[in-house]
PDB file of C-alpha atoms in Angstrom:
ATOM      1  CA  MET A 103      21.139 -10.507   9.371  1.00 92.00           C
ATOM      2  CA  SER A 104      24.830 -10.171   8.595  1.00 94.00           C
ATOM      3  CA  LEU A 105      25.863  -9.472   5.011  1.00 95.00           C
ATOM      4  CA  SER A 106      27.993 -12.598   5.141  1.00 94.00           C
ATOM      5  CA  ARG A 107      25.081 -14.790   6.218  1.00 94.00           C
ATOM      6  CA  ALA A 108      22.867 -13.249   3.534  1.00 93.00           C
ATOM      7  CA  GLY A 109      25.526 -13.914   0.892  1.00 93.00           C
ATOM      8  CA  MET A 110      25.773 -10.190   0.134  1.00 94.00           C
ATOM      9  CA  ASP A 111      29.230  -9.422   1.492  1.00 95.00           C
ATOM     10  CA  GLY A 112      31.015  -9.729  -1.860  1.00 94.00           C
ATOM     11  CA  ILE A 113      33.127  -6.773  -2.973  1.00 94.00           C
ATOM     12  CA  PRO A 114      33.505  -6.697  -6.756  1.00 92.00           C
ATOM     13  CA  ALA A 115      36.165  -3.957  -6.432  1.00 90.00           C
ATOM     14  CA  LEU A 116      38.361  -6.579  -4.746  1.00 93.00           C
ATOM     15  CA  ASP A 117      37.050  -9.636  -6.602  1.00 93.00           C
ATOM     16  CA  PRO A 118      36.251  -8.664 -10.221  1.00 91.00           C
ATOM     17  CA  LEU A 119      34.900 -12.115 -11.110  1.00 91.00           C
ATOM     18  CA  SER A 120      32.084 -11.604  -8.580  1.00 92.00           C
ATOM     19  CA  TYR A 121      30.784  -8.544 -10.483  1.00 91.00           C
ATOM     20  CA  PRO A 122      28.148  -7.206 -10.142  1.00 91.00           C
ATOM     21  CA  GLY A 123      27.455  -8.939  -6.822  1.00 92.00           C
ATOM     22  CA  ARG A 124      24.206  -9.887  -5.130  1.00 94.00           C
ATOM     23  CA  THR A 125      21.605  -7.168  -4.676  1.00 94.00           C
ATOM     24  CA  VAL A 126      18.792  -6.840  -2.177  1.00 95.00           C
ATOM     25  CA  ASP A 127      15.535  -8.422  -3.257  1.00 92.00           C
ATOM     26  CA  GLY A 128      13.264  -6.014  -1.397  1.00 93.00           C
ATOM     27  CA  PRO A 129      13.284  -3.118   1.042  1.00 95.00           C
ATOM     28  CA  ALA A 130      16.250  -3.240   3.440  1.00 96.00           C
ATOM     29  CA  LEU A 131      18.403  -1.039   5.640  1.00 96.00           C
ATOM     30  CA  LEU A 132      22.151  -1.523   5.285  1.00 96.00           C
ATOM     31  CA  SER A 133      23.741  -0.691   8.634  1.00 95.00           C
ATOM     32  CA  GLY A 134      27.440  -1.495   8.900  1.00 94.00           C
ATOM     33  CA  SER A 135      27.815  -5.191   8.179  1.00 95.00           C
ATOM     34  CA  GLN A 136      24.134  -5.891   8.887  1.00 95.00           C
ATOM     35  CA  LEU A 137      21.139  -5.892   6.582  1.00 96.00           C
ATOM     36  CA  PHE A 138      17.726  -5.345   8.152  1.00 95.00           C
ATOM     37  CA  ALA A 139      14.579  -6.184   6.223  1.00 95.00           C
ATOM     38  CA  MET A 140      11.959  -3.454   5.965  1.00 94.00           C
ATOM     39  CA  ALA A 141       8.230  -3.812   5.527  1.00 91.00           C
ATOM     40  CA  SER A 142       6.879  -1.392   2.969  1.00 78.00           C
ATOM     41  CA  ALA A 143       3.316  -0.220   2.803  1.00 68.00           C
ATOM     42  CA  GLU A 144       1.634   1.140  -0.299  1.00 66.00           C
ATOM     43  CA  GLN A 145       0.784   4.823  -0.221  1.00 61.00           C
ATOM     44  CA  GLN A 146       2.934   5.274   2.877  1.00 76.00           C
ATOM     45  CA  HIS A 147       5.940   7.575   3.107  1.00 84.00           C
ATOM     46  CA  MET A 148       9.142   5.502   3.008  1.00 86.00           C
ATOM     47  CA  GLY A 149      10.312   7.022   6.300  1.00 89.00           C
ATOM     48  CA  SER A 150       7.447   5.252   8.050  1.00 88.00           C
ATOM     49  CA  TRP A 151       8.280   1.806   6.657  1.00 91.00           C
ATOM     50  CA  LEU A 152       9.030  -0.637   9.468  1.00 91.00           C
ATOM     51  CA  VAL A 153      12.565  -1.913   9.933  1.00 93.00           C
ATOM     52  CA  ASP A 154      13.020  -5.442  11.280  1.00 90.00           C
ATOM     53  CA  GLY A 155      12.910  -4.889  15.015  1.00 75.00           C
ATOM     54  CA  GLY A 156       9.915  -2.543  15.061  1.00 85.00           C
ATOM     55  CA  ALA A 157      11.284   0.971  14.504  1.00 90.00           C
ATOM     56  CA  THR A 158      10.280   3.068  11.524  1.00 91.00           C
ATOM     57  CA  LEU A 159      12.978   3.808   8.969  1.00 94.00           C
ATOM     58  CA  ASP A 160      13.223   7.450  10.107  1.00 94.00           C
ATOM     59  CA  GLU A 161      13.560   6.321  13.751  1.00 94.00           C
ATOM     60  CA  ALA A 162      16.312   3.858  12.816  1.00 94.00           C
ATOM     61  CA  LEU A 163      18.150   6.520  10.784  1.00 94.00           C
ATOM     62  CA  ASP A 164      17.865   8.994  13.656  1.00 93.00           C
ATOM     63  CA  GLU A 165      19.170   6.393  16.121  1.00 91.00           C
ATOM     64  CA  ALA A 166      22.157   5.790  13.815  1.00 90.00           C
ATOM     65  CA  GLY A 167      22.869   9.538  13.812  1.00 89.00           C
ATOM     66  CA  GLY A 168      22.063  10.073  10.167  1.00 88.00           C
ATOM     67  CA  PRO A 169      19.598  12.248   8.296  1.00 92.00           C
ATOM     68  CA  SER A 170      16.019  11.083   7.868  1.00 90.00           C
ATOM     69  CA  ASN A 171      14.710   9.561   4.683  1.00 89.00           C
ATOM     70  CA  GLY A 172      13.395  12.921   3.449  1.00 88.00           C
ATOM     71  CA  LYS A 173      16.858  14.506   3.679  1.00 92.00           C
ATOM     72  CA  ARG A 174      18.577  11.830   1.611  1.00 94.00           C
ATOM     73  CA  HIS A 175      19.197  11.666  -2.118  1.00 92.00           C
ATOM     74  CA  PRO A 176      17.424   8.904  -4.057  1.00 92.00           C
ATOM     75  CA  VAL A 177      19.939   7.285  -6.407  1.00 92.00           C
ATOM     76  CA  ILE A 178      19.154   4.507  -8.838  1.00 92.00           C
ATOM     77  CA  ALA A 179      22.019   2.069  -8.470  1.00 92.00           C
ATOM     78  CA  ILE A 180      23.166  -0.067 -11.382  1.00 90.00           C
ATOM     79  CA  GLY A 181      25.791  -2.817 -11.198  1.00 90.00           C
ATOM     80  CA  SER A 182      27.927  -3.168  -8.083  1.00 92.00           C
ATOM     81  CA  ASN A 183      26.651   0.095  -6.548  1.00 92.00           C
ATOM     82  CA  ALA A 184      23.386  -1.799  -6.046  1.00 94.00           C
ATOM     83  CA  THR A 185      25.055  -4.414  -3.834  1.00 96.00           C
ATOM     84  CA  PRO A 186      25.353  -4.025  -0.062  1.00 97.00           C
ATOM     85  CA  GLY A 187      28.907  -5.410   0.072  1.00 97.00           C
ATOM     86  CA  GLN A 188      30.310  -2.995  -2.508  1.00 95.00           C
ATOM     87  CA  LEU A 189      28.439  -0.030  -1.031  1.00 96.00           C
ATOM     88  CA  ARG A 190      29.725  -0.885   2.442  1.00 96.00           C
ATOM     89  CA  TYR A 191      33.265  -1.124   1.089  1.00 96.00           C
ATOM     90  CA  LYS A 192      33.098   2.230  -0.727  1.00 94.00           C
ATOM     91  CA  LEU A 193      31.737   4.082   2.297  1.00 96.00           C
ATOM     92  CA  SER A 194      33.656   2.423   5.136  1.00 95.00           C
ATOM     93  CA  ARG A 195      37.071   2.834   3.545  1.00 93.00           C
ATOM     94  CA  LEU A 196      36.422   6.591   3.566  1.00 93.00           C
ATOM     95  CA  GLY A 197      35.289   6.561   7.186  1.00 94.00           C
ATOM     96  CA  LEU A 198      31.692   7.378   6.264  1.00 95.00           C
ATOM     97  CA  PRO A 199      28.713   5.897   8.080  1.00 94.00           C
ATOM     98  CA  VAL A 200      27.380   2.781   6.407  1.00 96.00           C
ATOM     99  CA  VAL A 201      23.677   3.387   6.970  1.00 96.00           C
ATOM    100  CA  VAL A 202      21.799   3.218   3.675  1.00 97.00           C
ATOM    101  CA  PRO A 203      18.150   2.423   2.965  1.00 96.00           C
ATOM    102  CA  MET A 204      17.800   0.326  -0.192  1.00 96.00           C
ATOM    103  CA  THR A 205      14.889  -1.139  -2.111  1.00 94.00           C
ATOM    104  CA  THR A 206      14.153  -2.652  -5.471  1.00 93.00           C
ATOM    105  CA  LEU A 207      12.451  -0.504  -8.050  1.00 90.00           C
ATOM    106  CA  ARG A 208      11.113  -1.028 -11.546  1.00 92.00           C
ATOM    107  CA  VAL A 209      11.887   1.884 -13.856  1.00 90.00           C
ATOM    108  CA  SER A 210      10.268   2.377 -17.237  1.00 90.00           C
ATOM    109  CA  ARG A 211      12.122   3.764 -20.269  1.00 89.00           C
ATOM    110  CA  LEU A 212      15.444   2.518 -18.921  1.00 90.00           C
ATOM    111  CA  GLY A 213      17.663  -0.304 -20.116  1.00 92.00           C
ATOM    112  CA  VAL A 214      20.784  -1.798 -18.561  1.00 92.00           C
ATOM    113  CA  GLY A 215      23.666  -2.871 -20.757  1.00 90.00           C
ATOM    114  CA  VAL A 216      27.427  -2.942 -20.419  1.00 88.00           C
ATOM    115  CA  SER A 217      29.906  -0.124 -20.597  1.00 82.00           C
ATOM    116  CA  ALA A 218      32.358   0.081 -23.476  1.00 79.00           C
ATOM    117  CA  HIS A 219      35.414  -0.110 -21.221  1.00 77.00           C
ATOM    118  CA  VAL A 220      37.037  -2.329 -18.641  1.00 81.00           C
ATOM    119  CA  ALA A 221      36.870  -0.742 -15.193  1.00 79.00           C
ATOM    120  CA  ARG A 222      40.118  -0.189 -13.316  1.00 78.00           C
ATOM    121  CA  ASN A 223      38.967  -3.011 -11.011  1.00 79.00           C
ATOM    122  CA  GLY A 224      38.998  -5.440 -13.924  1.00 82.00           C
ATOM    123  CA  TYR A 225      35.343  -5.929 -14.828  1.00 83.00           C
ATOM    124  CA  VAL A 226      33.074  -4.655 -17.588  1.00 84.00           C
ATOM    125  CA  ALA A 227      30.527  -2.578 -15.705  1.00 84.00           C
ATOM    126  CA  ASN A 228      26.777  -2.506 -16.163  1.00 88.00           C
ATOM    127  CA  SER A 229      25.539   0.801 -17.472  1.00 85.00           C
ATOM    128  CA  PRO A 230      22.086   2.366 -17.847  1.00 88.00           C
ATOM    129  CA  PHE A 231      20.800   3.737 -21.133  1.00 88.00           C
ATOM    130  CA  ALA A 232      17.610   5.394 -22.344  1.00 88.00           C
ATOM    131  CA  ASP A 233      15.224   2.821 -23.797  1.00 92.00           C
ATOM    132  CA  PRO A 234      11.795   4.291 -24.656  1.00 92.00           C
ATOM    133  CA  GLY A 235      10.128   0.863 -24.604  1.00 93.00           C
ATOM    134  CA  GLY A 236      12.224  -0.653 -21.860  1.00 93.00           C
ATOM    135  CA  GLU A 237      11.816  -1.419 -18.219  1.00 94.00           C
ATOM    136  CA  ALA A 238      14.596  -2.242 -15.768  1.00 94.00           C
ATOM    137  CA  GLU A 239      14.680  -3.697 -12.278  1.00 93.00           C
ATOM    138  CA  VAL A 240      17.150  -1.574 -10.292  1.00 94.00           C
ATOM    139  CA  VAL A 241      17.998  -0.807  -6.679  1.00 96.00           C
ATOM    140  CA  LEU A 242      17.134   2.543  -5.180  1.00 94.00           C
ATOM    141  CA  THR A 243      19.646   3.729  -2.585  1.00 95.00           C
ATOM    142  CA  LEU A 244      19.010   6.685  -0.308  1.00 95.00           C
ATOM    143  CA  LEU A 245      22.335   8.402   0.328  1.00 95.00           C
ATOM    144  CA  ASP A 246      23.185  11.321   2.583  1.00 96.00           C
ATOM    145  CA  ALA A 247      25.199  14.188   1.058  1.00 94.00           C
ATOM    146  CA  ASP A 248      28.622  12.772   2.020  1.00 95.00           C
ATOM    147  CA  GLN A 249      27.735   9.272   0.825  1.00 95.00           C
ATOM    148  CA  LEU A 250      26.467  10.693  -2.467  1.00 93.00           C
ATOM    149  CA  GLN A 251      29.725  12.569  -3.022  1.00 92.00           C
ATOM    150  CA  ALA A 252      31.763   9.461  -2.180  1.00 92.00           C
ATOM    151  CA  VAL A 253      29.851   7.291  -4.646  1.00 90.00           C
ATOM    152  CA  ASP A 254      30.065   9.976  -7.337  1.00 87.00           C
ATOM    153  CA  ASP A 255      33.832  10.228  -6.791  1.00 87.00           C
ATOM    154  CA  THR A 256      34.255   6.488  -7.415  1.00 83.00           C
ATOM    155  CA  GLU A 257      32.440   6.749 -10.748  1.00 77.00           C
ATOM    156  CA  LEU A 258      34.360   9.607 -12.356  1.00 68.00           C
ATOM    157  CA  PRO A 259      35.533  10.102 -15.058  1.00 66.00           C
ATOM    158  CA  ARG A 260      33.594   7.373 -16.897  1.00 66.00           C
ATOM    159  CA  TYR A 261      30.156   8.067 -15.422  1.00 68.00           C
ATOM    160  CA  ARG A 262      28.260  11.035 -14.171  1.00 68.00           C
ATOM    161  CA  ARG A 263      25.014  11.082 -12.286  1.00 70.00           C
ATOM    162  CA  VAL A 264      22.035  12.577 -14.129  1.00 70.00           C
ATOM    163  CA  LEU A 265      18.624  13.560 -12.872  1.00 65.00           C
ATOM    164  CA  LEU A 266      15.670  11.617 -14.208  1.00 62.00           C
ATOM    165  CA  TRP A 267      12.814  13.684 -15.499  1.00 57.00           C
ATOM    166  CA  SER A 268      10.234  12.015 -13.272  1.00 54.00           C
ATOM    167  CA  PHE A 269      10.399  10.186 -10.005  1.00 48.00           C
ATOM    168  CA  ALA A 270       7.267   9.576  -7.969  1.00 46.00           C
ATOM    169  CA  MET A 271       8.213   7.403  -4.995  1.00 45.00           C
ATOM    170  CA  TRP A 272       7.411   9.912  -2.306  1.00 41.00           C
TER     171      TRP A 272
END
């Protein structure tokens, strides 16, 4: 389904009042301007999840010329980085492939609040914080090395990516 048809083509960087934008509501593969639903299976490696159309995620990634699921970096996305439209915008304007697996994820000991600054794009960004009793619904993106660098570059100097102490999705 096209991002436009799904209502997920908004780009908060260009339209600050749309921040943070609409996120996926389940497993999906962002491919260019298309969003393909994925069927997840418990206790099954994410690379073998089925993409709408019948291929596994790893087969679809291989067909698109990108690295498999296991060679990507899992990144918890907060705010507009969790939206397909914004992610497509950030990657495509740099000439990078827009092929990104995404899924919702519930993370314990994490809260989401707002940053103490106005972003250069004109919105007050969502920001994660440690919350020992908290739980947050976030979007997990699986980025290749170039995509990861591109997203990191858009976040500096206000944010920096940190590793979580535990992550057991695989």
